Tab-separated table of C-alpha atoms and ligand atoms in Angstrom:
chain	number	residue	atom	x	y	z
A	1	UNK	CA	212.479	19.295	-245.291
A	2	UNK	CA	211.912	22.429	-246.264
A	3	UNK	CA	213.716	25.886	-244.559
A	4	UNK	CA	210.328	27.012	-243.163
A	5	UNK	CA	209.302	23.844	-241.604
A	6	UNK	CA	212.911	22.349	-240.944
A	7	UNK	CA	212.867	26.139	-238.795
A	8	UNK	CA	210.187	25.236	-237.113
A	9	UNK	CA	211.208	21.762	-235.962
A	10	UNK	CA	214.669	23.176	-234.575
A	11	UNK	CA	212.418	25.414	-232.051
A	12	UNK	CA	210.345	22.889	-230.847
A	13	UNK	CA	213.225	20.703	-230.117
A	14	UNK	CA	214.220	23.484	-228.078
A	15	UNK	CA	211.607	24.206	-226.579
A	16	UNK	CA	210.504	20.390	-225.297
A	17	UNK	CA	214.738	20.257	-224.213
A	18	UNK	CA	213.596	23.272	-221.646
A	19	UNK	CA	210.659	21.845	-220.625
A	20	UNK	CA	209.296	25.082	-222.427
A	21	UNK	CA	206.944	23.659	-224.858
A	22	UNK	CA	202.950	24.896	-224.819
A	23	UNK	CA	201.050	22.438	-225.335
A	24	UNK	CA	196.373	22.662	-225.886
A	25	UNK	CA	194.405	20.711	-223.685
A	26	UNK	CA	190.880	20.196	-224.498
A	27	UNK	CA	189.102	21.723	-221.472
A	28	UNK	CA	185.575	21.724	-220.937
A	29	UNK	CA	184.558	24.092	-217.976
A	30	UNK	CA	180.943	23.026	-217.144
A	31	UNK	CA	180.063	25.658	-214.718
A	32	UNK	CA	181.081	27.297	-211.223
A	33	UNK	CA	184.486	25.531	-210.583
A	34	UNK	CA	184.959	22.512	-211.808
A	35	UNK	CA	186.142	21.356	-215.246
A	36	UNK	CA	186.834	17.969	-217.924
A	37	UNK	CA	189.798	17.263	-218.894
A	38	UNK	CA	189.552	13.914	-220.736
A	39	UNK	CA	187.150	11.706	-218.857
A	40	UNK	CA	188.421	13.262	-215.934
A	41	UNK	CA	186.779	15.609	-213.238
A	42	UNK	CA	189.123	17.931	-211.760
A	43	UNK	CA	188.313	21.632	-209.583
A	44	UNK	CA	190.222	24.262	-211.556
A	45	UNK	CA	192.112	26.826	-209.456
A	46	UNK	CA	193.560	27.778	-212.827
A	47	UNK	CA	190.872	29.919	-213.684
A	48	UNK	CA	190.154	34.059	-214.120
A	49	UNK	CA	186.534	33.507	-213.344
A	50	UNK	CA	187.149	34.994	-209.913
A	51	UNK	CA	183.593	35.897	-208.954
A	52	UNK	CA	182.171	32.936	-211.008
A	53	UNK	CA	180.127	35.055	-213.286
A	54	UNK	CA	181.204	33.009	-216.718
A	55	UNK	CA	178.312	30.017	-215.933
A	56	UNK	CA	175.631	32.837	-213.692
A	57	UNK	CA	172.000	32.159	-215.613
A	58	UNK	CA	171.604	35.898	-215.544
A	59	UNK	CA	175.025	36.758	-217.625
A	60	UNK	CA	174.335	33.566	-220.157
A	61	UNK	CA	170.779	34.845	-220.293
A	62	UNK	CA	171.840	38.689	-221.057
A	63	UNK	CA	174.833	37.257	-223.718
A	64	UNK	CA	171.826	35.063	-225.584
A	65	UNK	CA	169.390	38.130	-225.263
A	66	UNK	CA	172.082	40.263	-227.132
A	67	UNK	CA	172.290	38.103	-229.391
A	68	UNK	CA	168.440	37.997	-230.402
A	69	UNK	CA	168.410	41.466	-230.774
A	70	UNK	CA	172.322	42.495	-232.031
A	71	UNK	CA	173.599	39.458	-233.950
A	72	UNK	CA	176.417	36.734	-233.515
A	73	UNK	CA	178.959	39.662	-234.680
A	74	UNK	CA	179.070	43.772	-234.986
A	75	UNK	CA	179.896	43.742	-238.647
A	76	UNK	CA	182.632	46.825	-238.738
A	77	UNK	CA	184.549	48.752	-236.620
A	78	UNK	CA	182.590	50.985	-233.833
A	79	UNK	CA	183.743	53.763	-236.181
A	80	UNK	CA	181.951	52.442	-239.094
A	81	UNK	CA	178.370	50.504	-238.610
A	82	UNK	CA	179.928	48.262	-235.150
A	83	UNK	CA	178.538	50.885	-232.424
A	84	UNK	CA	175.405	48.962	-231.328
A	85	UNK	CA	173.842	50.443	-228.328
A	86	UNK	CA	175.303	48.168	-225.630
A	87	UNK	CA	178.665	49.054	-226.458
A	88	UNK	CA	177.607	52.659	-225.114
A	89	UNK	CA	175.639	51.640	-222.433
A	90	UNK	CA	178.405	49.521	-221.422
A	91	UNK	CA	181.008	52.480	-221.456
A	92	UNK	CA	178.409	54.828	-219.192
A	93	UNK	CA	178.424	52.059	-216.439
A	94	UNK	CA	182.636	51.369	-216.542
A	95	UNK	CA	183.019	55.076	-216.327
A	96	UNK	CA	180.751	54.994	-213.523
A	97	UNK	CA	182.142	52.241	-211.514
A	98	UNK	CA	185.326	53.565	-212.051
A	99	UNK	CA	184.427	57.307	-211.104
A	100	UNK	CA	186.323	58.673	-214.340
A	101	UNK	CA	184.005	60.564	-216.617
A	102	UNK	CA	184.391	58.368	-219.963
A	103	UNK	CA	185.645	54.704	-220.723
A	104	UNK	CA	186.143	53.474	-224.164
A	105	UNK	CA	185.797	49.398	-224.454
A	106	UNK	CA	188.399	47.627	-227.077
A	107	UNK	CA	188.120	43.954	-228.399
A	108	UNK	CA	190.238	42.718	-225.191
A	109	UNK	CA	192.370	43.647	-222.848
A	110	UNK	CA	195.691	42.771	-224.843
A	111	UNK	CA	193.923	45.172	-227.526
A	112	UNK	CA	193.131	47.934	-225.537
A	113	UNK	CA	196.785	47.780	-224.031
A	114	UNK	CA	198.869	47.695	-227.388
A	115	UNK	CA	196.919	51.049	-228.036
A	116	UNK	CA	196.893	53.015	-226.070
A	117	UNK	CA	201.032	53.816	-225.750
A	118	UNK	CA	200.909	54.624	-229.214
A	119	UNK	CA	198.528	57.051	-228.914
A	120	UNK	CA	199.738	59.115	-226.180
A	121	UNK	CA	203.617	59.012	-226.328
A	122	UNK	CA	205.809	58.314	-229.150
A	123	UNK	CA	209.701	59.358	-230.150
A	124	UNK	CA	211.330	61.747	-227.548
A	125	UNK	CA	208.727	60.277	-225.006
A	126	UNK	CA	209.541	58.671	-221.939
A	127	UNK	CA	207.901	55.171	-220.932
A	128	UNK	CA	208.124	53.372	-217.412
A	129	UNK	CA	207.242	50.158	-217.028
A	130	UNK	CA	207.040	48.025	-213.981
A	131	UNK	CA	209.511	44.597	-214.723
A	132	UNK	CA	206.655	42.330	-214.084
A	133	UNK	CA	204.045	44.051	-216.494
A	134	UNK	CA	201.897	42.284	-218.368
A	135	UNK	CA	203.381	40.981	-221.930
A	136	UNK	CA	200.684	43.003	-223.644
A	137	UNK	CA	202.025	46.073	-221.929
A	138	UNK	CA	205.427	45.701	-222.934
A	139	UNK	CA	204.182	45.377	-226.582
A	140	UNK	CA	202.685	48.677	-226.438
A	141	UNK	CA	205.191	50.250	-224.848
A	142	UNK	CA	207.543	48.448	-228.024
A	143	UNK	CA	204.938	50.126	-230.556
A	144	UNK	CA	205.014	53.592	-229.226
A	145	UNK	CA	208.271	53.858	-230.328
A	146	UNK	CA	208.967	55.581	-227.274
A	147	UNK	CA	212.158	55.349	-225.060
A	148	UNK	CA	210.912	52.261	-222.358
A	149	UNK	CA	213.239	51.807	-219.224
A	150	UNK	CA	211.473	48.667	-217.195
A	151	UNK	CA	211.894	49.616	-213.136
A	152	UNK	CA	212.376	46.901	-210.209
A	153	UNK	CA	208.800	45.438	-209.122
A	154	UNK	CA	207.368	47.701	-207.261
A	155	UNK	CA	210.645	49.540	-206.326
A	156	UNK	CA	209.767	52.947	-205.821
A	157	UNK	CA	213.419	54.592	-205.232
A	158	UNK	CA	214.335	52.950	-208.297
A	159	UNK	CA	211.233	54.932	-209.972
A	160	UNK	CA	211.899	58.122	-208.769
A	161	UNK	CA	215.588	57.671	-209.576
A	162	UNK	CA	214.859	57.115	-213.108
A	163	UNK	CA	211.833	59.942	-213.002
A	164	UNK	CA	214.442	62.278	-211.208
A	165	UNK	CA	217.644	61.696	-213.797
A	166	UNK	CA	215.389	60.763	-217.069
A	167	UNK	CA	212.108	62.256	-216.682
A	168	UNK	CA	213.435	66.322	-217.886
A	169	UNK	CA	215.276	64.777	-220.716
A	170	UNK	CA	211.815	63.471	-222.743
A	171	UNK	CA	208.845	65.242	-223.988
A	172	UNK	CA	205.963	63.365	-222.116
A	173	UNK	CA	205.994	60.496	-219.724
A	174	UNK	CA	204.056	57.458	-219.167
A	175	UNK	CA	204.400	55.217	-216.108
A	176	UNK	CA	202.361	51.928	-216.395
A	177	UNK	CA	201.737	49.228	-213.906
A	178	UNK	CA	199.242	47.141	-212.490
A	179	UNK	CA	197.436	47.327	-209.802
A	180	UNK	CA	197.481	43.358	-208.810
A	181	UNK	CA	200.016	41.301	-210.382
A	182	UNK	CA	198.878	38.267	-212.872
A	183	UNK	CA	201.323	35.792	-211.626
A	184	UNK	CA	202.147	37.157	-208.797
A	185	UNK	CA	199.524	38.459	-206.579
A	186	UNK	CA	200.663	41.060	-204.970
A	187	UNK	CA	199.578	44.614	-205.522
A	188	UNK	CA	201.497	47.962	-206.432
A	189	UNK	CA	201.749	50.549	-203.817
A	190	UNK	CA	199.722	52.621	-206.065
A	191	UNK	CA	198.847	55.749	-204.153
A	192	UNK	CA	203.457	56.723	-204.205
A	193	UNK	CA	203.005	55.682	-207.387
A	194	UNK	CA	200.228	57.902	-208.332
A	195	UNK	CA	201.644	60.989	-205.837
A	196	UNK	CA	205.410	60.400	-207.869
A	197	UNK	CA	203.893	60.352	-210.789
A	198	UNK	CA	202.083	63.561	-210.373
A	199	UNK	CA	205.277	65.405	-208.948
A	200	UNK	CA	206.763	64.486	-212.400
A	201	UNK	CA	204.501	65.362	-214.599
A	202	UNK	CA	204.263	61.685	-215.525
A	203	UNK	CA	200.597	59.758	-216.693
A	204	UNK	CA	199.807	56.720	-215.062
A	205	UNK	CA	198.297	53.885	-216.777
A	206	UNK	CA	197.137	51.210	-214.323
A	207	UNK	CA	196.100	47.606	-215.443
A	208	UNK	CA	193.446	46.673	-213.241
A	209	UNK	CA	192.733	43.332	-214.731
A	210	UNK	CA	193.106	41.326	-211.506
A	211	UNK	CA	191.561	43.899	-209.606
A	212	UNK	CA	187.855	44.756	-210.385
A	213	UNK	CA	185.240	43.575	-208.822
A	214	UNK	CA	188.513	41.224	-206.359
A	215	UNK	CA	190.182	44.353	-205.095
A	216	UNK	CA	188.147	47.966	-205.352
A	217	UNK	CA	189.913	51.035	-204.294
A	218	UNK	CA	188.650	51.695	-201.046
A	219	UNK	CA	187.612	55.368	-199.787
A	220	UNK	CA	191.368	55.718	-198.546
A	221	UNK	CA	193.027	54.530	-201.721
A	222	UNK	CA	193.099	58.106	-203.417
A	223	UNK	CA	196.218	57.345	-205.321
A	224	UNK	CA	195.031	54.519	-207.169
A	225	UNK	CA	191.674	56.032	-208.163
A	226	UNK	CA	193.316	58.908	-209.283
A	227	UNK	CA	195.238	57.210	-212.000
A	228	UNK	CA	194.333	58.872	-214.913
A	229	UNK	CA	194.044	55.771	-217.016
A	230	UNK	CA	192.570	52.754	-215.516
A	231	UNK	CA	192.364	50.030	-217.991
A	232	UNK	CA	191.022	46.703	-217.914
A	233	UNK	CA	189.390	43.634	-218.979
A	234	UNK	CA	185.946	42.077	-218.342
A	235	UNK	CA	187.672	38.588	-219.580
A	236	UNK	CA	188.348	37.998	-215.701
A	237	UNK	CA	185.978	38.469	-212.511
A	238	UNK	CA	182.914	39.769	-215.298
A	239	UNK	CA	183.199	36.193	-216.966
A	240	UNK	CA	183.131	37.924	-220.564
A	241	UNK	CA	185.387	39.030	-222.926
A	242	UNK	CA	186.669	42.499	-223.972
A	243	UNK	CA	188.884	45.097	-222.884
A	244	UNK	CA	188.500	49.079	-221.701
A	245	UNK	CA	190.041	52.344	-220.682
A	246	UNK	CA	188.007	54.417	-217.936
A	247	UNK	CA	189.893	58.010	-218.455
A	248	UNK	CA	189.087	61.837	-218.981
A	249	UNK	CA	186.689	62.278	-221.709
A	250	UNK	CA	189.018	64.878	-223.979
A	251	UNK	CA	191.584	61.404	-223.271
A	252	UNK	CA	188.768	58.865	-224.627
A	253	UNK	CA	187.741	61.205	-227.892
A	254	UNK	CA	191.092	61.164	-228.723
A	255	UNK	CA	191.764	57.515	-228.358
A	256	UNK	CA	188.457	57.036	-230.558
A	257	UNK	CA	190.662	58.577	-233.294
A	258	UNK	CA	194.067	57.305	-232.779
A	259	UNK	CA	193.979	53.725	-230.596
A	260	UNK	CA	194.716	51.928	-233.724
A	261	UNK	CA	193.610	48.340	-232.654
A	262	UNK	CA	189.844	50.355	-231.779
A	263	UNK	CA	189.836	51.974	-235.262
A	264	UNK	CA	190.766	49.134	-237.568
A	265	UNK	CA	189.174	46.029	-236.114
A	266	UNK	CA	185.682	45.049	-235.600
A	267	UNK	CA	183.584	45.941	-232.629
A	268	UNK	CA	183.409	43.605	-229.837
A	269	UNK	CA	180.487	41.137	-230.188
A	270	UNK	CA	176.983	41.549	-228.364
A	271	UNK	CA	177.042	38.649	-226.693
A	272	UNK	CA	180.494	39.807	-224.942
A	273	UNK	CA	179.281	43.089	-224.168
A	274	UNK	CA	176.014	41.764	-222.930
A	275	UNK	CA	176.972	39.736	-220.962
A	276	UNK	CA	179.285	41.604	-219.322
A	277	UNK	CA	176.864	44.497	-218.211
A	278	UNK	CA	175.100	42.137	-216.584
A	279	UNK	CA	178.170	40.407	-214.844
A	280	UNK	CA	179.004	44.098	-213.503
A	281	UNK	CA	175.428	44.164	-212.110
A	282	UNK	CA	175.999	41.260	-209.939
A	283	UNK	CA	179.461	42.468	-209.597
A	284	UNK	CA	177.450	45.921	-207.737
A	285	UNK	CA	175.172	44.184	-206.220
A	286	UNK	CA	176.955	41.091	-204.116
A	287	UNK	CA	179.607	42.377	-201.769
A	288	UNK	CA	179.632	39.382	-200.650
A	289	UNK	CA	180.412	37.604	-203.223
A	290	UNK	CA	183.483	40.201	-204.250
A	291	UNK	CA	184.824	39.343	-201.017
A	292	UNK	CA	185.318	35.841	-201.221
A	293	UNK	CA	187.997	35.031	-203.764
A	294	UNK	CA	190.750	37.033	-200.963
A	295	UNK	CA	189.240	35.646	-197.909
A	296	UNK	CA	189.226	32.062	-199.805
A	297	UNK	CA	192.994	32.680	-200.770
A	298	UNK	CA	193.694	34.148	-197.337
A	299	UNK	CA	192.408	30.606	-196.303
A	300	UNK	CA	194.817	28.851	-198.451
A	301	UNK	CA	197.766	30.983	-197.786
A	302	UNK	CA	197.462	30.326	-194.035
A	303	UNK	CA	196.893	26.392	-194.578
A	304	UNK	CA	200.149	26.564	-195.556
A	305	UNK	CA	201.973	29.231	-193.870
A	306	UNK	CA	202.828	32.028	-196.826
A	307	UNK	CA	202.031	34.525	-196.619
A	308	UNK	CA	198.778	36.256	-196.301
A	309	UNK	CA	197.684	36.359	-199.971
A	310	UNK	CA	196.874	40.315	-201.301
A	311	UNK	CA	194.511	39.333	-204.241
A	312	UNK	CA	192.923	35.933	-205.427
A	313	UNK	CA	196.074	34.841	-206.493
A	314	UNK	CA	198.869	32.719	-204.681
A	315	UNK	CA	201.919	31.299	-206.355
A	316	UNK	CA	203.957	28.623	-205.324
A	317	UNK	CA	207.338	29.382	-206.968
A	318	UNK	CA	209.570	26.096	-207.465
A	319	UNK	CA	212.141	27.624	-210.110
A	320	UNK	CA	212.909	24.645	-212.673
A	321	UNK	CA	209.697	24.620	-215.478
A	322	UNK	CA	210.204	20.076	-215.588
A	323	UNK	CA	209.630	20.998	-211.664
A	324	UNK	CA	206.323	23.187	-211.968
A	325	UNK	CA	205.133	20.726	-214.231
A	326	UNK	CA	205.706	17.522	-212.478
A	327	UNK	CA	203.368	19.195	-209.456
A	328	UNK	CA	201.344	20.399	-211.865
A	329	UNK	CA	200.267	16.964	-212.876
A	330	UNK	CA	200.580	15.169	-209.011
A	331	UNK	CA	197.813	17.305	-208.322
A	332	UNK	CA	196.343	16.707	-211.630
A	333	UNK	CA	196.464	12.810	-210.637
A	334	UNK	CA	194.507	14.399	-207.136
A	335	UNK	CA	191.938	15.885	-209.232
A	336	UNK	CA	193.105	19.651	-209.046
A	337	UNK	CA	193.611	21.558	-212.038
A	338	UNK	CA	196.609	24.220	-210.936
A	339	UNK	CA	198.239	25.164	-214.158
A	340	UNK	CA	202.513	25.462	-214.319
A	341	UNK	CA	203.477	28.731	-215.124
A	342	UNK	CA	206.752	28.666	-217.082
A	343	UNK	CA	209.307	31.336	-218.879
A	344	UNK	CA	209.048	33.244	-220.722
A	345	UNK	CA	205.498	33.776	-218.865
A	346	UNK	CA	207.533	34.175	-215.544
A	347	UNK	CA	211.520	34.952	-215.545
A	348	UNK	CA	213.892	32.334	-216.223
A	349	UNK	CA	214.328	30.011	-212.710
A	350	UNK	CA	210.925	31.130	-211.324
A	351	UNK	CA	208.422	28.799	-212.621
A	352	UNK	CA	205.757	28.159	-210.519
A	353	UNK	CA	202.345	26.862	-209.796
A	354	UNK	CA	199.505	30.112	-209.578
A	355	UNK	CA	196.317	29.402	-207.905
A	356	UNK	CA	193.635	31.282	-208.709
A	357	UNK	CA	190.564	31.630	-206.317
A	358	UNK	CA	186.775	32.294	-206.950
A	359	UNK	CA	183.829	32.847	-205.454
A	360	UNK	CA	182.604	29.865	-206.639
A	361	UNK	CA	185.190	27.628	-204.785
A	362	UNK	CA	183.731	25.990	-201.664
A	363	UNK	CA	185.566	26.164	-198.297
A	364	UNK	CA	186.390	22.375	-198.230
A	365	UNK	CA	187.863	22.536	-201.981
A	366	UNK	CA	190.295	25.007	-200.556
A	367	UNK	CA	190.905	22.501	-197.309
A	368	UNK	CA	191.401	19.734	-199.243
A	369	UNK	CA	193.869	21.635	-202.336
A	370	UNK	CA	195.791	23.037	-198.981
A	371	UNK	CA	196.087	19.067	-197.999
A	372	UNK	CA	196.802	18.259	-201.537
A	373	UNK	CA	200.063	20.858	-201.340
A	374	UNK	CA	201.341	19.968	-198.929
A	375	UNK	CA	202.079	16.290	-199.582
A	376	UNK	CA	203.085	16.475	-203.489
A	377	UNK	CA	204.775	20.194	-203.247
A	378	UNK	CA	206.125	19.938	-199.308
A	379	UNK	CA	209.778	20.729	-200.715
A	380	UNK	CA	208.640	24.421	-202.060
A	381	UNK	CA	207.066	24.901	-198.889
B	1	PLP	C1	194.889	38.828	-218.988
B	1	PLP	C2	195.680	40.126	-219.131
B	1	PLP	C3	195.288	41.265	-220.214
B	1	PLP	C4	194.764	40.466	-221.026
B	1	PLP	O1	193.408	40.819	-220.621
B	1	PLP	P1	192.561	39.976	-222.411
B	1	PLP	O2	191.156	40.378	-221.996
B	1	PLP	O3	192.440	38.433	-221.881
B	1	PLP	O4	193.385	40.275	-223.588
B	1	PLP	C5	196.216	42.482	-219.672
B	1	PLP	N1	196.526	42.571	-218.818
B	1	PLP	C6	196.630	41.629	-217.720
B	1	PLP	C7	197.750	42.159	-216.415
B	1	PLP	C8	195.983	40.382	-217.817
B	1	PLP	O5	196.584	39.623	-216.822
């Protein structure tokens, strides 16, 4: 065997031994929360389509109309000829939704997060990142070349201490966290982090991937709405694909020249922009739809005696990766798709089942799931 294939084969054997090998499973989402895997119909609690919009007739029609009018692809970077009109419309809508002067659409949330930090900070600067932040935030921090320190999850005291000791030594300072944590479902104390950021002249970047449309900042939530850099994705509650940053006009203008994954990549495909625009219409017009994922998640945590859900995401931490895989398989045998989340997505020893609730679930789906979880996962509860 050549050295390349030997390297890959050894790597796979190591992953297999640790129950950490990842595999693709063809899955057909047939609309709503039902999926087909093989010949089996399952109810999925592993989709991030929190508002059930990916298959919404209006969203699909808008995506198809965008293809008819603007084509299947943008054909160039937006700075060249890829800036078809839907993108500007989408940016105006996002800016208004986020109460910011401007917004910029990226190819995905991942692409946004690897571009924003390097455009704003670099050598001699400091990044403070919540330790549970998404992998793409860490990747963006590393790409920037700024000194990056991770603070304990949601730990305001540690953040304050680091700011006091380290902030004076750095030029610019960027704090990065999530509104709703993707694998834990808890929320960051954004008003308090925002106040600390202001006090220490640090810029706060909030990743709202799992908050948009599900956990909208209320009038009392000045801190989170006040974060000067708000990014997110169309791939979750908007049921589409693409990423964005909402910020001030000078910041957005600077990023148009400096954000490498904006400058050097092709514009978002028209179908994604058209779908996201229609989804935003529905999101804003239907408050009952926005309230449903959290209320269903709370129905589930109440049934199991778990801490009250703070978002549409509920983790059940079971420890070992192999245990998470086994429990996921037993829930699948009962008709529920609940994917096991393993390291390195979560810390070692914290493998889990991650339940994601959608406006498209019925109450009885949630109740039957809770019964199955009690039957299958009793020792983890
Ligand atoms: C999903 C996710 C992203 C990436 O968004 P994509 O548009 O899917 O690339 C970024 N941050 C967080 C917290 C996420 O959960």
